[in-house]
Coordinates of N, CA and C in Angstrom, one line a residue:
X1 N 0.8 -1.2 0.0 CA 0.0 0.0 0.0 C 0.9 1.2 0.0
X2 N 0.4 2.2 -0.7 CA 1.0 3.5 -0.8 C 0.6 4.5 0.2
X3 N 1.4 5.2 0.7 CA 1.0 6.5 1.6 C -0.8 7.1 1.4
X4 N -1.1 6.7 0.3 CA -2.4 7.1 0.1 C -3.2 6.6 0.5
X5 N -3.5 5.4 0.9 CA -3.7 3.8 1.6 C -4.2 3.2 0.3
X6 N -4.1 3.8 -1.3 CA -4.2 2.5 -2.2 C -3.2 1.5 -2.4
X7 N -4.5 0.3 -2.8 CA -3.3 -1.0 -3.3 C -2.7 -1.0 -4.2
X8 N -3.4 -0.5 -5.5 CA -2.9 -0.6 -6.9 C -2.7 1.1 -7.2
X9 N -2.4 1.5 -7.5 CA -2.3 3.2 -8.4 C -1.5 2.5 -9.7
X10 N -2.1 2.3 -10.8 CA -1.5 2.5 -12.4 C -1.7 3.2 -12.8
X11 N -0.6 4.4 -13.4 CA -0.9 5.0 -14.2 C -1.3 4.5 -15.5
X12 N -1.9 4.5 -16.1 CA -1.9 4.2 -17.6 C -1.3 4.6 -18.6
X13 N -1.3 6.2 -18.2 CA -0.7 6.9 -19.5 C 1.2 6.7 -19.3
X14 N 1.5 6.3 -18.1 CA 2.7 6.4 -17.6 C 3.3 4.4 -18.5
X15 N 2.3 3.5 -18.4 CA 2.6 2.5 -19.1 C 2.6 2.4 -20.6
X16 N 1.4 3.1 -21.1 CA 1.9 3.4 -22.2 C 2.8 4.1 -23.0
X17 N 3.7 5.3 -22.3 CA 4.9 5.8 -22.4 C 5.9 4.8 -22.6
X18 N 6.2 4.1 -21.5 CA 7.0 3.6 -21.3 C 7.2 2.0 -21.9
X19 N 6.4 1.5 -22.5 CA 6.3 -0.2 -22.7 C 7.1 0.0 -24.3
X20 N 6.6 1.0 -25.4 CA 7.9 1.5 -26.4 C 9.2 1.5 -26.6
X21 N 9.7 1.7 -25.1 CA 11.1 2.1 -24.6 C 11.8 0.9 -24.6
X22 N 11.1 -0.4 -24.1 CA 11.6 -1.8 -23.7 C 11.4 -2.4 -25.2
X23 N 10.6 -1.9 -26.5 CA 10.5 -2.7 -27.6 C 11.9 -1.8 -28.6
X24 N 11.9 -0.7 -28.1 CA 13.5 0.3 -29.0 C 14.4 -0.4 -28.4
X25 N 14.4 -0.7 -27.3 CA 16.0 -1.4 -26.7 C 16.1 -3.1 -27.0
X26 N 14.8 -3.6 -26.8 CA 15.2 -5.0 -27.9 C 15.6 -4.9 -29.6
X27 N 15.2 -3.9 -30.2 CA 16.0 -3.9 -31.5 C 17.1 -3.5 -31.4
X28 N 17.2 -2.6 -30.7 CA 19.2 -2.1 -30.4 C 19.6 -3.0 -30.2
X29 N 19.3 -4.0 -29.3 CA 20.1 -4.8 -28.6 C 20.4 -6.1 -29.7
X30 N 18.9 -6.6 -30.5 CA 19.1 -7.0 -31.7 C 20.4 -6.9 -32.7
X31 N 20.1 -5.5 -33.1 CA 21.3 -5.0 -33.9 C 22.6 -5.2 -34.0
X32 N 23.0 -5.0 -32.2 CA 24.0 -5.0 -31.3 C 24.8 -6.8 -31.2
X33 N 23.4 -7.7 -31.4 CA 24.1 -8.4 -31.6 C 24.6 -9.5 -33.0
X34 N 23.6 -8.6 -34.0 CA 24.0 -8.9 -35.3 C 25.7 -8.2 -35.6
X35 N 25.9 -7.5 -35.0 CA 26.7 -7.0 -35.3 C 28.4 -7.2 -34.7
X36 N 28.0 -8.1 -33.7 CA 29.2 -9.1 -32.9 C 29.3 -10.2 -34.0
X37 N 27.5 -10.6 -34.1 CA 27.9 -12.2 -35.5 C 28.9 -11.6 -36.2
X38 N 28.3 -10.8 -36.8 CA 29.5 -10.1 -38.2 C 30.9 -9.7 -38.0
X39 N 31.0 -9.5 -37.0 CA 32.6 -8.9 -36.2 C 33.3 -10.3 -36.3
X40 N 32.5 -11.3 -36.0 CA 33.0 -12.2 -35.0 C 33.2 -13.4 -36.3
X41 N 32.3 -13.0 -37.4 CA 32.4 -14.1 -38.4 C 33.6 -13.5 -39.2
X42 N 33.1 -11.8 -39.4 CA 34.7 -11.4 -40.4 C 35.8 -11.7 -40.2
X43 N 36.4 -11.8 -38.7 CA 37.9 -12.1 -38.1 C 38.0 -13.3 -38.2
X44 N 36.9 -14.1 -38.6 CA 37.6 -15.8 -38.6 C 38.1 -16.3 -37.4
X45 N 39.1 -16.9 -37.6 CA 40.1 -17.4 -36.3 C 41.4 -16.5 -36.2
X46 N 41.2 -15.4 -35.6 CA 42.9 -15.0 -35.8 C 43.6 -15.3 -34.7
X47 N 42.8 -15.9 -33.7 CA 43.8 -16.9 -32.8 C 45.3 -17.8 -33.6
X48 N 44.9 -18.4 -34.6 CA 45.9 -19.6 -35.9 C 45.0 -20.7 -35.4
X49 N 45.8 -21.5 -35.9 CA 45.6 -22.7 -36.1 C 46.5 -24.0 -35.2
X50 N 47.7 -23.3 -34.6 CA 48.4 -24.0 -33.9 C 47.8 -24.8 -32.8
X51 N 48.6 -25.4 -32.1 CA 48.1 -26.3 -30.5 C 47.3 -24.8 -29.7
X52 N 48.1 -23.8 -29.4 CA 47.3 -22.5 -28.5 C 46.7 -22.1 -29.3
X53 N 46.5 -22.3 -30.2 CA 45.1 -21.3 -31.6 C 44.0 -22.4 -31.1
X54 N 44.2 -23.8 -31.0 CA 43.5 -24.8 -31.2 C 42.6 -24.6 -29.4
X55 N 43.3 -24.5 -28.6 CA 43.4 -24.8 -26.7 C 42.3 -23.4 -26.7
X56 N 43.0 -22.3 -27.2 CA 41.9 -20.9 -26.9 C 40.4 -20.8 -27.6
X57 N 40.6 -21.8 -28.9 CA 39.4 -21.8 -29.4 C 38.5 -22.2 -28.6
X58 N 39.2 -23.4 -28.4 CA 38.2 -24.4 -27.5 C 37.5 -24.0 -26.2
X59 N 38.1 -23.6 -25.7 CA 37.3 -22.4 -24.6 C 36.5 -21.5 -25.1
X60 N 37.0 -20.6 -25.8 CA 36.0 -19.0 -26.3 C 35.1 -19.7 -27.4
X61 N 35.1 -20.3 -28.1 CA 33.7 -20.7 -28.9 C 32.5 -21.2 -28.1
X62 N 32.6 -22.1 -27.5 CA 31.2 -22.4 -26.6 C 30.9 -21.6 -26.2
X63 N 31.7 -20.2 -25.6 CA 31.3 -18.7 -24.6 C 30.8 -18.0 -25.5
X64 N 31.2 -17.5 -26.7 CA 30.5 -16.8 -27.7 C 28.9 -17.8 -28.1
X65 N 28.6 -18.6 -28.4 CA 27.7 -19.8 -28.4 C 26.8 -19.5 -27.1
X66 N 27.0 -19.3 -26.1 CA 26.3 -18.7 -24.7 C 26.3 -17.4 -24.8
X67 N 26.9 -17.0 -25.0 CA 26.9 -15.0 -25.0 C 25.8 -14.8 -26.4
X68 N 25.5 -15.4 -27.4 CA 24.9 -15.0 -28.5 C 23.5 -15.6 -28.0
X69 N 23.1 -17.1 -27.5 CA 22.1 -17.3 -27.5 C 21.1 -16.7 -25.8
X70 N 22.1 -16.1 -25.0 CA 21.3 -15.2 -23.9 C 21.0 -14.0 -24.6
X71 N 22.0 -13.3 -25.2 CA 21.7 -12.2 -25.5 C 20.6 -12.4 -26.9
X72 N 19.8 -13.3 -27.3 CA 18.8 -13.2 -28.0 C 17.9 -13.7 -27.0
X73 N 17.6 -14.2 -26.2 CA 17.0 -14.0 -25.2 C 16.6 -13.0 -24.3
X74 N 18.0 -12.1 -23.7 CA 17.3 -10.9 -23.7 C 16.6 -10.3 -25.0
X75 N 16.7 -10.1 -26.0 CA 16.0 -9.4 -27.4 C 14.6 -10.0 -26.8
X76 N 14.4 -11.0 -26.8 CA 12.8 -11.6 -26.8 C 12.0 -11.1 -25.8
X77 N 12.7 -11.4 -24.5 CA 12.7 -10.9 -23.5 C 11.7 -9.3 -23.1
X78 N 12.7 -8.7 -23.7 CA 12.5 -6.8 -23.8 C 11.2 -6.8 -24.5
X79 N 11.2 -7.1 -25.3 CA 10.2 -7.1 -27.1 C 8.9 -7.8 -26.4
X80 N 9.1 -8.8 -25.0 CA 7.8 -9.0 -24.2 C 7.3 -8.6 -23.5
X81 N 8.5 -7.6 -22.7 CA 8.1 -7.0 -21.6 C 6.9 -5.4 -22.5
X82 N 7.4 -5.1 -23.7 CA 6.7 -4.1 -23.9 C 5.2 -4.5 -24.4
X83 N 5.1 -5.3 -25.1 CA 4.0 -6.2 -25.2 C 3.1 -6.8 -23.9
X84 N 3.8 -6.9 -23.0 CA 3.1 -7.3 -21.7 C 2.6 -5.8 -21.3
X85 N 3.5 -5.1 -21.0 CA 2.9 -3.5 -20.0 C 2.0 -2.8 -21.3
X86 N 1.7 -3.0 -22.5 CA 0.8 -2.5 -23.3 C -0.5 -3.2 -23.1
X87 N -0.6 -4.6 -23.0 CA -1.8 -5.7 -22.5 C -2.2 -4.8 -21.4
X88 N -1.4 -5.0 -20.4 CA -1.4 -4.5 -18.6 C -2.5 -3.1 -18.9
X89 N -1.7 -2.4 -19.9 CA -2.7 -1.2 -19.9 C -4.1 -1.1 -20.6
X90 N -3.7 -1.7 -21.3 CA -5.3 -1.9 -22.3 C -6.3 -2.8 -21.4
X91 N -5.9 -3.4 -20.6 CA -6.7 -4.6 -19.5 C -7.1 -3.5 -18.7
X92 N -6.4 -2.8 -18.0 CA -6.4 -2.5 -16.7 C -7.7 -1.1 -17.2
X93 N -8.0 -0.7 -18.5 CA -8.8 0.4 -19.3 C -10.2 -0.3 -19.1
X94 N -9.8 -1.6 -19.5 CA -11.3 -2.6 -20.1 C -11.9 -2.7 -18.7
X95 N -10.8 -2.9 -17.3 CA -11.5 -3.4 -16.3 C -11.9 -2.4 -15.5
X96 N -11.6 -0.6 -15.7 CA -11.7 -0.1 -15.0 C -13.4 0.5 -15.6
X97 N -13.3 0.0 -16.7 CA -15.1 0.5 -17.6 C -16.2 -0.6 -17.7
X98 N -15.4 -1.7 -17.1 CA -16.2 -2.8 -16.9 C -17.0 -2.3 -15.3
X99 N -16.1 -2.2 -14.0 CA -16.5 -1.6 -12.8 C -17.1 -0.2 -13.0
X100 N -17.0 0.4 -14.0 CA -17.8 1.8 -13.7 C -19.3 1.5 -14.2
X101 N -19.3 0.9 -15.2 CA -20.8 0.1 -15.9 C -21.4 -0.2 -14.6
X102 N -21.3 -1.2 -14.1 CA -21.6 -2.2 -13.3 C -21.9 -1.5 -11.7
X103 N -21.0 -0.2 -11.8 CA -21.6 0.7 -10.4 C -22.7 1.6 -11.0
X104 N -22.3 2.0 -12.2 CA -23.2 3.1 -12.5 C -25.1 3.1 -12.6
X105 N -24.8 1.4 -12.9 CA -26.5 0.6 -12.7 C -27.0 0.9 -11.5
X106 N -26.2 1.4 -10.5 CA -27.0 1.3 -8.8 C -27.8 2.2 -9.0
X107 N -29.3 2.8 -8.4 CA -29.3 3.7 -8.3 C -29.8 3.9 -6.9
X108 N -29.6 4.5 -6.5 CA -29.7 5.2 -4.9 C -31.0 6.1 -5.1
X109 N -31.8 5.4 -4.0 CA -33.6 6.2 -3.9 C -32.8 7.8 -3.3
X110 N -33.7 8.9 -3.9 CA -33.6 10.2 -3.4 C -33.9 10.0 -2.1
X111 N -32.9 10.7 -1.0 CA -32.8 10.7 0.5 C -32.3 10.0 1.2
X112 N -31.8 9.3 0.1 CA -30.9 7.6 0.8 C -29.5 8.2 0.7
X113 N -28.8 7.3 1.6 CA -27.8 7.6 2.2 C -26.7 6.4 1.6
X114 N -25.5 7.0 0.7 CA -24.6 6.2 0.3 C -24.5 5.2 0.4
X115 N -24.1 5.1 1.8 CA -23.6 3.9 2.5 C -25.1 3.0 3.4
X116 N -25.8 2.9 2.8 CA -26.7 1.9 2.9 C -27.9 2.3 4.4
X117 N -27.6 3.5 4.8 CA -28.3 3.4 6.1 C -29.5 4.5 6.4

């Protein structure tokens, strides 16, 4: 609960600002990592070929192989999260006009008192 004593306070307009921002940084980050493949495929092996060209590969290839398939994970990741807090907002619109319908049917006899008494 907030200082206000609400449970929930969503802004709406503050989610739909913001849920954009997490689908621009999954393409960056996209980009970001097309652009390691391409670094990483133009340089070939310039470790060589020798016994220590062979010993260093063998370690840093699996790690690039892990570093490329997290980091498309985060891409997916991001690209959900903005997709999710856009749902969040459009839900949280539908449920707040669903509850206004559904109060707005009451009607209170003239002289009656809010709260039921």
């Amino acid at each position: 609960m907030g200082d206000s004593g609400e449970v929930l306070d969503i802004k709406i307009a503050d989610l739909k600002a913001t849920a954009p921002r997490f689908d621009h940084e999954s393409v960056a980050l996209a980009h970001a990592l097309t652009k390691l493949r391409n670094g990483l495929t133009a340089a070939g092996a310039p470790w060589g070929d020798d016994d220590q060209g062979g010993e260093f590969h063998k370690a840093y290839g699996p790690r690039v192989e892990q570093i490329e398939h997290a980091t498309q994970i985060l891409v997916t990741g991001l690209a959900g999260i903005h997709e999710a807090m856009a749902d969040m907002a459009d839900g949280h619109v539908d449920n707040e006009e669903l509850v206004h319908s559904m109060f707005s049917r009451i009607q209170i006899p003239h002289g009656a008192k809010s709260d039921g008494r």
